[in-house]
Tab-separated table of C-alpha atoms and ligand atoms in Angstrom:
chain	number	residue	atom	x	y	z
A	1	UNK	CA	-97.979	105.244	-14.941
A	2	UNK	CA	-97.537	101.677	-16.030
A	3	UNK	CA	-96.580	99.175	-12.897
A	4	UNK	CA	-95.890	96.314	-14.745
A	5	UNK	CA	-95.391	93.308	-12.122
A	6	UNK	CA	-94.026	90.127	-13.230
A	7	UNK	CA	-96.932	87.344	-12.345
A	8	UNK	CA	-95.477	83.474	-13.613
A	9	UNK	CA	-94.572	83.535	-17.082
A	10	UNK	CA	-96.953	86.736	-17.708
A	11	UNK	CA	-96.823	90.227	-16.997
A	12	UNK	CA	-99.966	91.541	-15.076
A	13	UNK	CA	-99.484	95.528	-14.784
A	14	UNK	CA	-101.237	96.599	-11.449
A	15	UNK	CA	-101.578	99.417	-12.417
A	16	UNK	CA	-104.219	98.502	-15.217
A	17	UNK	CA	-105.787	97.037	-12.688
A	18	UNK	CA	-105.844	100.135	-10.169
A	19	UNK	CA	-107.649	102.014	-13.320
A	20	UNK	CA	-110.430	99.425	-14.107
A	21	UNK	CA	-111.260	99.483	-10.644
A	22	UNK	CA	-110.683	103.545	-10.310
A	23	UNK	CA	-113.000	104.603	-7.366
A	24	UNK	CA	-115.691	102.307	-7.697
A	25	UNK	CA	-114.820	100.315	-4.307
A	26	UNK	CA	-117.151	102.092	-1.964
A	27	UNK	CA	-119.802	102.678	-4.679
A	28	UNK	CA	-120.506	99.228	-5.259
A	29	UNK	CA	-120.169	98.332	-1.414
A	30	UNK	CA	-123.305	100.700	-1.565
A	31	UNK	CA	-125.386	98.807	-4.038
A	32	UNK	CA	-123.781	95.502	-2.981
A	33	UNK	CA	-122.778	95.135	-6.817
A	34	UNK	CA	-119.627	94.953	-8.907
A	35	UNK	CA	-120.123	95.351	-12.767
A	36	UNK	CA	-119.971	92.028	-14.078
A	37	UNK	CA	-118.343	93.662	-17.244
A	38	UNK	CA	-115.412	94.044	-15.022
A	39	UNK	CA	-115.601	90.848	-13.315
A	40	UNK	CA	-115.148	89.307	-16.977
A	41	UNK	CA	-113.115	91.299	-18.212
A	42	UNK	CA	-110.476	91.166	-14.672
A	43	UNK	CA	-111.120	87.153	-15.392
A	44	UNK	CA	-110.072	86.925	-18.619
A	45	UNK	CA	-107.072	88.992	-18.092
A	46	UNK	CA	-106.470	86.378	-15.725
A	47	UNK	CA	-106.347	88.403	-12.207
A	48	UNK	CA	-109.277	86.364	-10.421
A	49	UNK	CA	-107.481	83.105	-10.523
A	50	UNK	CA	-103.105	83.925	-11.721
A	51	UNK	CA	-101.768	80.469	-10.229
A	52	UNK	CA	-103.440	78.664	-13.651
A	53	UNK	CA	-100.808	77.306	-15.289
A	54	UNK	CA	-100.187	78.558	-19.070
A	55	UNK	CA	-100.725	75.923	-20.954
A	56	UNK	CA	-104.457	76.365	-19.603
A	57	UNK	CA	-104.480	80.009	-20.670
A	58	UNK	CA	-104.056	81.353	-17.466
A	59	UNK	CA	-100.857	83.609	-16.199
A	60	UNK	CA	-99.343	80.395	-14.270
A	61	UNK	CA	-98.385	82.467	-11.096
A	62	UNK	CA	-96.552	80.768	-8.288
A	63	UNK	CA	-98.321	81.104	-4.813
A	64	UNK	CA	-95.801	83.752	-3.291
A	65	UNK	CA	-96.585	85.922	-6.762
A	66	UNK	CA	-100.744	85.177	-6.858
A	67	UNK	CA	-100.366	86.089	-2.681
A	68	UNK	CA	-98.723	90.060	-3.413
A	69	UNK	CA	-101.366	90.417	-6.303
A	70	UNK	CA	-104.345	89.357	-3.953
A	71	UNK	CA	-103.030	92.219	-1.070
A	72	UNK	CA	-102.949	93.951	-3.858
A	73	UNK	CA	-106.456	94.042	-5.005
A	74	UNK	CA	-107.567	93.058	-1.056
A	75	UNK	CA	-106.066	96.415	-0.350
A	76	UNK	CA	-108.234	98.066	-2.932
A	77	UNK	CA	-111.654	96.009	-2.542
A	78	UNK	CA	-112.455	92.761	0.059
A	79	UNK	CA	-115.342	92.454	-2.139
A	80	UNK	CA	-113.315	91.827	-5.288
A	81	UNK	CA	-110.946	89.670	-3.501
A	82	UNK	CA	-113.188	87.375	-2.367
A	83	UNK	CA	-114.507	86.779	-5.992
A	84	UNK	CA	-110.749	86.149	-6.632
A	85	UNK	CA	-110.954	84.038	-3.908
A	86	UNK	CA	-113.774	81.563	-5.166
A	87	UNK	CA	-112.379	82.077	-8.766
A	88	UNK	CA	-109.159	80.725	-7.608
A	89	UNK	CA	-110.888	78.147	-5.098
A	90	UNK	CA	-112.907	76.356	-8.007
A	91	UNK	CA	-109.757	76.530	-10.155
A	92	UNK	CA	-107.507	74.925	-7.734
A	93	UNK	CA	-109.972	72.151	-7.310
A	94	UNK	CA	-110.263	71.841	-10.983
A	95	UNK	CA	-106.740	71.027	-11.228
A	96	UNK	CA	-106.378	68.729	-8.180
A	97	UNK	CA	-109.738	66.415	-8.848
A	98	UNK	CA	-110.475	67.248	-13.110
A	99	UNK	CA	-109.366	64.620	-15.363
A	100	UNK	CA	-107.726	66.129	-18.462
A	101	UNK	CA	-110.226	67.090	-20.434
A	102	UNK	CA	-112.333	68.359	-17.328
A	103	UNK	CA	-109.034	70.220	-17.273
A	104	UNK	CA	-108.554	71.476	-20.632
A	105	UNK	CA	-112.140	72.631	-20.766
A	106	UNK	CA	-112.745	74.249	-17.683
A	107	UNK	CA	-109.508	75.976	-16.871
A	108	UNK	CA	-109.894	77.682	-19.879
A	109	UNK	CA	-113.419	78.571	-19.244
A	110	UNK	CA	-112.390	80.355	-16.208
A	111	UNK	CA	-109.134	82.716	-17.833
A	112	UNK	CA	-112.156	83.635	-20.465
A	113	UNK	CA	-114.133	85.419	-18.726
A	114	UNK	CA	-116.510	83.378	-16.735
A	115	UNK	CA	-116.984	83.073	-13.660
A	116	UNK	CA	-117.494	80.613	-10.572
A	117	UNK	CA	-118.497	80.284	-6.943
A	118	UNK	CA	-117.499	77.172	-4.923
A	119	UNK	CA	-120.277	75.765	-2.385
A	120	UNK	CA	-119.646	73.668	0.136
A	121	UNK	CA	-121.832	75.498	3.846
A	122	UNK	CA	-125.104	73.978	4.092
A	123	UNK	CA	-127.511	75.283	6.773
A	124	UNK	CA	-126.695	72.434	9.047
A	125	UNK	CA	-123.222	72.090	8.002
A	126	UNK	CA	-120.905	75.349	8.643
A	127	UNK	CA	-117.718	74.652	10.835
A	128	UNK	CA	-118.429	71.101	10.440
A	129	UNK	CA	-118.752	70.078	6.718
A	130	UNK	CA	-119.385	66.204	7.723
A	131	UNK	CA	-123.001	67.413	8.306
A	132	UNK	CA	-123.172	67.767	4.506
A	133	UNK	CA	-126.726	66.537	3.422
A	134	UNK	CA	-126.138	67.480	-0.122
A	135	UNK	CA	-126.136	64.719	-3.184
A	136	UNK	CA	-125.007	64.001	-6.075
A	137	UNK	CA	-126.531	60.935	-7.444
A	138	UNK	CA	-126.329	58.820	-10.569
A	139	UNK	CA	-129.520	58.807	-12.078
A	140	UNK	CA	-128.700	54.974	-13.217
A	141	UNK	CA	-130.527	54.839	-16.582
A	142	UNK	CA	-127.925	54.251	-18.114
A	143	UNK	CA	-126.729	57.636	-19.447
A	144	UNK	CA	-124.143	58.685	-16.550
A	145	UNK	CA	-126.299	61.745	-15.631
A	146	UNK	CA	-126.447	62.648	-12.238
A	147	UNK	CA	-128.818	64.056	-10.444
A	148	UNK	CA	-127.828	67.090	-7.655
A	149	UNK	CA	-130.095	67.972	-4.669
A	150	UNK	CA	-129.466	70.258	-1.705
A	151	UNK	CA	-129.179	73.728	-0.490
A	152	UNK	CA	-126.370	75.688	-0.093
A	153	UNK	CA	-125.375	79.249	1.868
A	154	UNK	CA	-123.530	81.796	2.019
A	155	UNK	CA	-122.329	81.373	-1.631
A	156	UNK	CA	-119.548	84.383	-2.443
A	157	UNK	CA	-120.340	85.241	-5.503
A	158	UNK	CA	-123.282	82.755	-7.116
A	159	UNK	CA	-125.092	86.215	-7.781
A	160	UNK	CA	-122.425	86.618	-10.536
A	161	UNK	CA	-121.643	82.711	-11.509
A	162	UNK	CA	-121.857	80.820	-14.364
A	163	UNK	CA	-120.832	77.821	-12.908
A	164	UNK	CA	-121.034	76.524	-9.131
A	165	UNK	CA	-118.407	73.944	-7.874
A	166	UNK	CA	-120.710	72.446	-5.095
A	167	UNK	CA	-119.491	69.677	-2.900
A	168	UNK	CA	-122.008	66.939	-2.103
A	169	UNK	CA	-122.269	62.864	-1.332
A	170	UNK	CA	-121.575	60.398	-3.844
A	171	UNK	CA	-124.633	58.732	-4.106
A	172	UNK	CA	-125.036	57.722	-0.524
A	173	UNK	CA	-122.096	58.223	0.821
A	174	UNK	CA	-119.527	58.494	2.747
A	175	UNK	CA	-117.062	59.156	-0.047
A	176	UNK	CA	-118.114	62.881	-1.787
A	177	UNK	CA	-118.087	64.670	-5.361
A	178	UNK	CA	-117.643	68.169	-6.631
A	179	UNK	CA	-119.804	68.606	-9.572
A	180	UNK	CA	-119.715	71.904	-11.877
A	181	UNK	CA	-123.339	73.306	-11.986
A	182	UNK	CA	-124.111	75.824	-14.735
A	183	UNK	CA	-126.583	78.422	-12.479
A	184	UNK	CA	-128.538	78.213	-15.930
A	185	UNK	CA	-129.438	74.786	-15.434
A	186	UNK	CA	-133.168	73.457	-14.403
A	187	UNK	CA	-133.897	73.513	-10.891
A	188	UNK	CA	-131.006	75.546	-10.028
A	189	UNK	CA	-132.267	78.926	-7.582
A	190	UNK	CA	-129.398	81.635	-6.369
A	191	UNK	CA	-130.874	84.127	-3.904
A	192	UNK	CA	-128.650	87.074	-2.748
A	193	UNK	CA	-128.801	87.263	1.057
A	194	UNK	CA	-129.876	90.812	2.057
A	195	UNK	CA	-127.692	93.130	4.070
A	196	UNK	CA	-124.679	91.205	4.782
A	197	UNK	CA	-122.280	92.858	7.220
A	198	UNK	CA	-119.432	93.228	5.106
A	199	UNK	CA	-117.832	92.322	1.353
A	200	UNK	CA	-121.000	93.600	0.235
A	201	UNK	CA	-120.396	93.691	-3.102
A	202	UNK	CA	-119.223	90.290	-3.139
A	203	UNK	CA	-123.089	89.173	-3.178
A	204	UNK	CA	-123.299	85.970	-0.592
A	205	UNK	CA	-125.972	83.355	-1.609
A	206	UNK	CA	-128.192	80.807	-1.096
A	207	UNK	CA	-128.277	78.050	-3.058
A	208	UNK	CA	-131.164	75.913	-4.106
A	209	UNK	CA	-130.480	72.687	-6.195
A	210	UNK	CA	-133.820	70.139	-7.006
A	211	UNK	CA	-133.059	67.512	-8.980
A	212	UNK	CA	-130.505	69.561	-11.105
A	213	UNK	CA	-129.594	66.595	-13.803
A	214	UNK	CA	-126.291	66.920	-15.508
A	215	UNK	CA	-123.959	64.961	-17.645
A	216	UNK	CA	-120.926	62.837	-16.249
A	217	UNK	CA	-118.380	64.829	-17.500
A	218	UNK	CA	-119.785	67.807	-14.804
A	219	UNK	CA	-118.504	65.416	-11.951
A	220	UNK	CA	-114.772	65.947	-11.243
A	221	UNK	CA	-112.688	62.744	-12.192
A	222	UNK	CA	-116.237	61.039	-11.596
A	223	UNK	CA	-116.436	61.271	-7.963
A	224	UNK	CA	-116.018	59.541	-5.528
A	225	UNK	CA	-113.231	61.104	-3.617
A	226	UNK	CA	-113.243	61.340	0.200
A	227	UNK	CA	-115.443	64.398	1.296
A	228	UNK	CA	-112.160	65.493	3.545
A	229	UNK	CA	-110.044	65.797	0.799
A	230	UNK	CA	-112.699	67.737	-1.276
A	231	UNK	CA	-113.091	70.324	1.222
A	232	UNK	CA	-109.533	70.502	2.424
A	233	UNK	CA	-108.193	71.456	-0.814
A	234	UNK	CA	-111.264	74.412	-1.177
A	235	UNK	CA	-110.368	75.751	2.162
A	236	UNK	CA	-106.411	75.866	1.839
A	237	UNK	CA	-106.668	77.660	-1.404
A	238	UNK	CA	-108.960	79.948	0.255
A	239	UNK	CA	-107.189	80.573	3.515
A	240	UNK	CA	-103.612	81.461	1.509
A	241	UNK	CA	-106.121	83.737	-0.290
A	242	UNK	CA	-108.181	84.998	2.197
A	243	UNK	CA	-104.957	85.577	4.273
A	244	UNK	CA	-103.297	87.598	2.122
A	245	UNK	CA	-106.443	89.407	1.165
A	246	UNK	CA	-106.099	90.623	5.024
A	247	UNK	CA	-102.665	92.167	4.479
A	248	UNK	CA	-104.307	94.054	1.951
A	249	UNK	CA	-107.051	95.070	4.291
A	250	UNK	CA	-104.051	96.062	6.559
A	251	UNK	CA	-102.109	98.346	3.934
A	252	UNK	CA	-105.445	100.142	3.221
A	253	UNK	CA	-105.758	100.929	6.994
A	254	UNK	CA	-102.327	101.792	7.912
A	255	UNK	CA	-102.482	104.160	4.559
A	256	UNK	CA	-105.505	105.689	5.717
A	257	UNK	CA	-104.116	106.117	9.812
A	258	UNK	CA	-100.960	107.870	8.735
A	259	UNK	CA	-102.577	110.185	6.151
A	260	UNK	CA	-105.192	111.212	8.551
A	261	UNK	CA	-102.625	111.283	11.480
A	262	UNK	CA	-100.157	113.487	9.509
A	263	UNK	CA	-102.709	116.059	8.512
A	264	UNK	CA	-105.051	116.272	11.422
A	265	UNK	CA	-104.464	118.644	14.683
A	266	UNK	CA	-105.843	118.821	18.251
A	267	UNK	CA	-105.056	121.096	20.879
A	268	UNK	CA	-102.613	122.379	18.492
A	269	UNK	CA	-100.787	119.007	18.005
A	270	UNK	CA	-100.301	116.571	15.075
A	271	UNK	CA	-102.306	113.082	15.524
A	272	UNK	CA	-99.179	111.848	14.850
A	273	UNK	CA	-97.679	113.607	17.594
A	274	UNK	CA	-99.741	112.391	20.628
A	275	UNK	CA	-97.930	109.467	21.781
A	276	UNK	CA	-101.305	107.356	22.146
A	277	UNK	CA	-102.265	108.185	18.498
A	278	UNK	CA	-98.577	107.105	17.743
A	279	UNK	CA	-98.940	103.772	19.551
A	280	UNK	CA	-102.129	102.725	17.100
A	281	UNK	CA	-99.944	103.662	14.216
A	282	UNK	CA	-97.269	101.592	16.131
A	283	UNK	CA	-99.533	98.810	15.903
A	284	UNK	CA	-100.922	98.916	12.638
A	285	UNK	CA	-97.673	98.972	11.288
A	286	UNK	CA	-96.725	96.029	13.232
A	287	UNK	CA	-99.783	93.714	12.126
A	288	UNK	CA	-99.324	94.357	8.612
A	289	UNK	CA	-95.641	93.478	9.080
A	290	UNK	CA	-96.455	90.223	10.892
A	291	UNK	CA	-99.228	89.543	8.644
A	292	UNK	CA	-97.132	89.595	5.327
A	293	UNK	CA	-94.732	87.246	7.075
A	294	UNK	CA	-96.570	84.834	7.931
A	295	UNK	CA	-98.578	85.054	4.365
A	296	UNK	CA	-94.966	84.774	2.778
A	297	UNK	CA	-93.742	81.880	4.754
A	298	UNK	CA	-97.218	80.398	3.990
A	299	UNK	CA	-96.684	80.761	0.119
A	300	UNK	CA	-93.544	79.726	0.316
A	301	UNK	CA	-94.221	76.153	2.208
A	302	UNK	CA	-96.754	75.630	-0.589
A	303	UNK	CA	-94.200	76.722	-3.045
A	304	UNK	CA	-91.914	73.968	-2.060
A	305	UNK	CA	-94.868	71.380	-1.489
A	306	UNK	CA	-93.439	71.145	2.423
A	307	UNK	CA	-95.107	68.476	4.263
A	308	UNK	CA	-96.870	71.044	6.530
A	309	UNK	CA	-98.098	73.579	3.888
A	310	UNK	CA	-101.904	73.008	4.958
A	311	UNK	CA	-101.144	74.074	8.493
A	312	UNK	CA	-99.200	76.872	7.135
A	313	UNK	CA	-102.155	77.996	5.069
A	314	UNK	CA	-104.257	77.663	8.741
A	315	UNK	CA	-101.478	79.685	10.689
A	316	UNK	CA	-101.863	82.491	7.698
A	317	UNK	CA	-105.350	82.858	7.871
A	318	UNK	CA	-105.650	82.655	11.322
A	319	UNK	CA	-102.875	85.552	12.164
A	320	UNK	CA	-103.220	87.908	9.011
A	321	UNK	CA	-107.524	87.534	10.130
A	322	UNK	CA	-107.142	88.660	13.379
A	323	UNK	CA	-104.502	91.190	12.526
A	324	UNK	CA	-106.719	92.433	10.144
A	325	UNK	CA	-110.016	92.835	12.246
A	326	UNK	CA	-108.154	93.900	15.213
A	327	UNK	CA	-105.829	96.730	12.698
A	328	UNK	CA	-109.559	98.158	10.878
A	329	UNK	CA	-110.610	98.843	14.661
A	330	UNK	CA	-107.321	100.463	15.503
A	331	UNK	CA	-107.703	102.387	11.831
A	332	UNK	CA	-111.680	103.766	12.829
A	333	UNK	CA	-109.820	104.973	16.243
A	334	UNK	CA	-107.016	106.867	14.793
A	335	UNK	CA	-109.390	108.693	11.998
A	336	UNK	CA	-112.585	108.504	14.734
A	337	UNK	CA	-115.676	110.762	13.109
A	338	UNK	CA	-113.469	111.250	9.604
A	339	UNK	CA	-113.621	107.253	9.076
A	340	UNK	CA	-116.869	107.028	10.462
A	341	UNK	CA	-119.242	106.483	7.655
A	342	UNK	CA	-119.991	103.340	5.623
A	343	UNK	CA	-118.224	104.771	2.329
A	344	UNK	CA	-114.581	105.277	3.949
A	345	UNK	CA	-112.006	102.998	3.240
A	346	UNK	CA	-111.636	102.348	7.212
A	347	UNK	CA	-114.966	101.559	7.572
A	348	UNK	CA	-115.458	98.954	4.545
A	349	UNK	CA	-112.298	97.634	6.151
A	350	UNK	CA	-113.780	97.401	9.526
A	351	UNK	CA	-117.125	95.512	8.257
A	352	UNK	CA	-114.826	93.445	5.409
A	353	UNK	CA	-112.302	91.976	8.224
A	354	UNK	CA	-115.120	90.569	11.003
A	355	UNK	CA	-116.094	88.257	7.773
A	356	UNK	CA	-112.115	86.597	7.673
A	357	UNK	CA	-112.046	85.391	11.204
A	358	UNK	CA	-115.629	83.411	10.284
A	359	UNK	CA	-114.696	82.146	6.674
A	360	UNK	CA	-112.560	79.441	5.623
A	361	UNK	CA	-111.930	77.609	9.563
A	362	UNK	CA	-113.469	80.453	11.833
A	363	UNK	CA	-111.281	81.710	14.459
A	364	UNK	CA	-111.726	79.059	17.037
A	365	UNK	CA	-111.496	76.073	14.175
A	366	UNK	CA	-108.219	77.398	13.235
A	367	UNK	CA	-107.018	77.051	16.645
A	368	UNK	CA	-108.137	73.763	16.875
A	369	UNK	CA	-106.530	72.485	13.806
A	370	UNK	CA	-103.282	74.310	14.801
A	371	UNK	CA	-103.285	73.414	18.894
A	372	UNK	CA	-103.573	69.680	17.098
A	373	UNK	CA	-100.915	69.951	14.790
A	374	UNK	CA	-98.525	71.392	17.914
A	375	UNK	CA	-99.548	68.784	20.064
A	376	UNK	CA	-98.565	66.135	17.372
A	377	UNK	CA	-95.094	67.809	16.430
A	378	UNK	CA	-94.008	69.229	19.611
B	401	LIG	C1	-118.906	86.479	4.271
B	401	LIG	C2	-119.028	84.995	4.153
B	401	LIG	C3	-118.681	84.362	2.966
B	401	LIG	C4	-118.830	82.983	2.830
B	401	LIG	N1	-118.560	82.387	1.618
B	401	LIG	C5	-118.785	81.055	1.468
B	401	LIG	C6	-118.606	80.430	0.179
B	401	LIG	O1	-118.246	81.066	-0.823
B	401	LIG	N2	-118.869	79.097	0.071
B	401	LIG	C7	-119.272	78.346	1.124
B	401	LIG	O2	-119.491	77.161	0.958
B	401	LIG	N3	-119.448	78.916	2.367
B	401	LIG	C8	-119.228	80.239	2.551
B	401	LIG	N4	-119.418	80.844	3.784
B	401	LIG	C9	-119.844	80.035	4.916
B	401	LIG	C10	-118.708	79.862	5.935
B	401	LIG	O3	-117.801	78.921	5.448
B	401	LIG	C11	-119.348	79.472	7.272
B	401	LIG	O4	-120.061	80.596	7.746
B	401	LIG	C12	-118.294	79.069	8.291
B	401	LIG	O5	-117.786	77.796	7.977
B	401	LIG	C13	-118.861	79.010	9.703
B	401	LIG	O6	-120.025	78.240	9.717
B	401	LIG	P1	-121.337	78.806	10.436
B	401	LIG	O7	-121.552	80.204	10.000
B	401	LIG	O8	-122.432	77.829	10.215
B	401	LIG	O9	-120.961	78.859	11.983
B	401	LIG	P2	-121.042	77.639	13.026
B	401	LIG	O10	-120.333	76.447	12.486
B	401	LIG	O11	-122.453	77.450	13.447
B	401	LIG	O12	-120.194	78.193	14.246
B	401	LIG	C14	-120.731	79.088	15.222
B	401	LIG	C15	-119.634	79.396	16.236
B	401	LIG	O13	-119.250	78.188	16.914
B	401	LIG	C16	-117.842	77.981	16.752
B	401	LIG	N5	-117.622	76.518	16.614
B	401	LIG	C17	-118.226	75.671	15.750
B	401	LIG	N6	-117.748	74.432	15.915
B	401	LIG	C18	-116.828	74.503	16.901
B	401	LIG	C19	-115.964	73.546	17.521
B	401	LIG	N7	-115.936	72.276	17.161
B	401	LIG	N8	-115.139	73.991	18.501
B	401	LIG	C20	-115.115	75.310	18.867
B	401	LIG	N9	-115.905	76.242	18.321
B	401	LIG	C21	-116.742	75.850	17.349
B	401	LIG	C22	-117.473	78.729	15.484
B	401	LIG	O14	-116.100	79.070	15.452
B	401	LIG	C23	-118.370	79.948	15.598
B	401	LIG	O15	-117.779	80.894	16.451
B	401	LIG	C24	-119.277	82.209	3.934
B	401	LIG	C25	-119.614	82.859	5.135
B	401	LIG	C26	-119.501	84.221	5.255
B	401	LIG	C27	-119.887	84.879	6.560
């Protein structure tokens, strides 16, 4: 049955989506692959990355809109949500620090079909990205090449990129530049890391680039922004993402605790029915319902352009993440030995969720950020 659901100025029917991805979830959690076919072909219908504006090709989805279609696919697969998530990452970025025909050329390139990852984690720079030791240098010859040199981890989704938005140094420094590196190019090496925890199927990288030389026109505006701004406007996109990826993760969970506590008896009672069993489901229910809140009054700061939207984006991640790791626990409790194997839906959620209280500002960075921000306005 068609579930048309209105998306900006186009119509993305969920349901479509619901078939293309069909059962494949926990079979490519297994292999820790998604077919790129459907990566390509989910891109070019626009899903991965819905807030590009129309006249760019893309669906031109407003953040509250692009936030119910990521719990929407969240709730079916973290591992396709966080390619959304990097999809929509390098897009946003695109649009904030792209000069028009950067613009023109690349937004389309990503509601076509390919794809992108967005690198900014070095090995010596996780929580704090001012450890950067990544550069992008003009070569100086004359020809506006630059060259790019650095390594890069934990890159969601490189395994399946065309094109890697990678945050570096300007030249020497201190002010930054996000260049767009084809993974084709010379000196360019992606290398899957091996049995991550969770969003499998994502693939996570590492990143080699020696000496990659590239044109100007691969450096956003030409450079030379302030590193802070570079990364800020990565990780917000990503945390209003990656937040509302986590109400998915809860609506998957709280699906899977009723069902199992409806149909399941012990000692001649319902689950549902034994008042501790009842309390889980109690508090499920309740995470997911805080959760979407806080996602929608999130979206809806950034909607309006409020002056605190960033911290809104931090408060988001920060409570729909926890919610969501603490509510796949509470899930593998309710179902116990019937959720208890790597292919159930409770268990992907359990090993998808640790991931959202590291990514994007762990845990204990977002409470940082956010005890600052109440001890300025308060
Ligand atoms: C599944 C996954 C996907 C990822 N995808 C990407 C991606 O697509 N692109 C990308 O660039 N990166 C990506 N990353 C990297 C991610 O952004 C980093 O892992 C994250 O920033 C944390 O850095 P770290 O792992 O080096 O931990 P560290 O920074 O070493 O932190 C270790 C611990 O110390 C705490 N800590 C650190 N500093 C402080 C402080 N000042 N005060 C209090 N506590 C502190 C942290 O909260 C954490 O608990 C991904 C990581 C994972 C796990």
């Amino acid at each position: 049955m068609s579930n048309p659901t209105a998306i900006g100025s186009t119509v993305i029917d969920t349901a479509e989506i619901d078939a293309l991805i069909g059962d494949g979830p926990a079979a490519w959690d297994a292999a820790g692959r998604i077919p790129v076919e459907l990566l390509r072909k989910l891109g070019a219908s626009g899903v991965l990355c819905a807030e590009i504006p129309a006249r760019f090709g893309g669906p031109g989805a407003d953040p509250l809109a692009n936030g119910a279609l990521t719990a929407h696919v969240g709730a079916l697969c973290s591992s396709l949500r966080s390619i959304m998530t990097v999809q929509g990452i390098a897009a946003a970025a695109i649009r904030r620090f792209g000069d028009r025909e950067q613009r023109r050329r690349l937004l389309a390139d990503l509601t076509s079909g390919r794809l992108a990852a967005v690198a900014f984690s070095e090995p010596g720079a996780g929580s704090d990205l001012s450890g950067m030791a990544t550069r992008i240098r003009p070569v100086g010859d004359g020809s506006g090449d630059v060259l790019v040199t650095g390594e890069k981890m934990w890159i969601t989704g490189a395994a399946y990129a065309d094109v890697i938005l990678v945050l570096g140094l300007h030249g020497e420094g201190p002010d930054g530049a996000a260049v767009v590196v084809p993974t084709d190019a010379p000196g360019v090496t992606v290398e899957p890391v091996p049995n991550p925890l969770g969003c499998r199927a994502a693939t996570h990288c590492r990143v080699l680039l020696d000496e990659v030389r590239l044109p100007a026109e691969t450096v956003l505006g030409g450079g030379r922004q302030p590193l802070p701004l570079l990364f800020t406007t990565a990780l917000s996109y990503g945390r209003m993402s990656v937040a509302w990826g986590c109400v998915g993760i809860l609506r998957a969970c709280l699906a899977a605790a009723t069902a199992d506590a409806r149909s399941r008896e012990q000692g001649g009672v319902r689950s549902a029915d034994h008042q501790l069993v009842a309390r889980h489901i109690a508090e499920l229910y309740t995470s997911e319902r805080i959760a979407a809140q806080v996602c929608r009054y999130a979206s809806e700061q950034w909607q309006r352009g409020a002056t605190d939207m960033g911290v809104a984006a931090v408060l988001a991640k920060q409570v729909a993440a926890t919610h969501a790791a603490r509510g796949a626990a509470v899930a593998v409790q309710v179902l116990a030995s019937r959720g208890y194997t790597d292919d159930h839906v409770v268990a992907r959620a359990y090993r998808d969720a640790k991931a959202m209280e590291l990514i994007e500002g762990s845990t204990e960075i977002s409470q940082l950020i956010l005890a600052q921000h109440a001890l300025d306005t308060t």
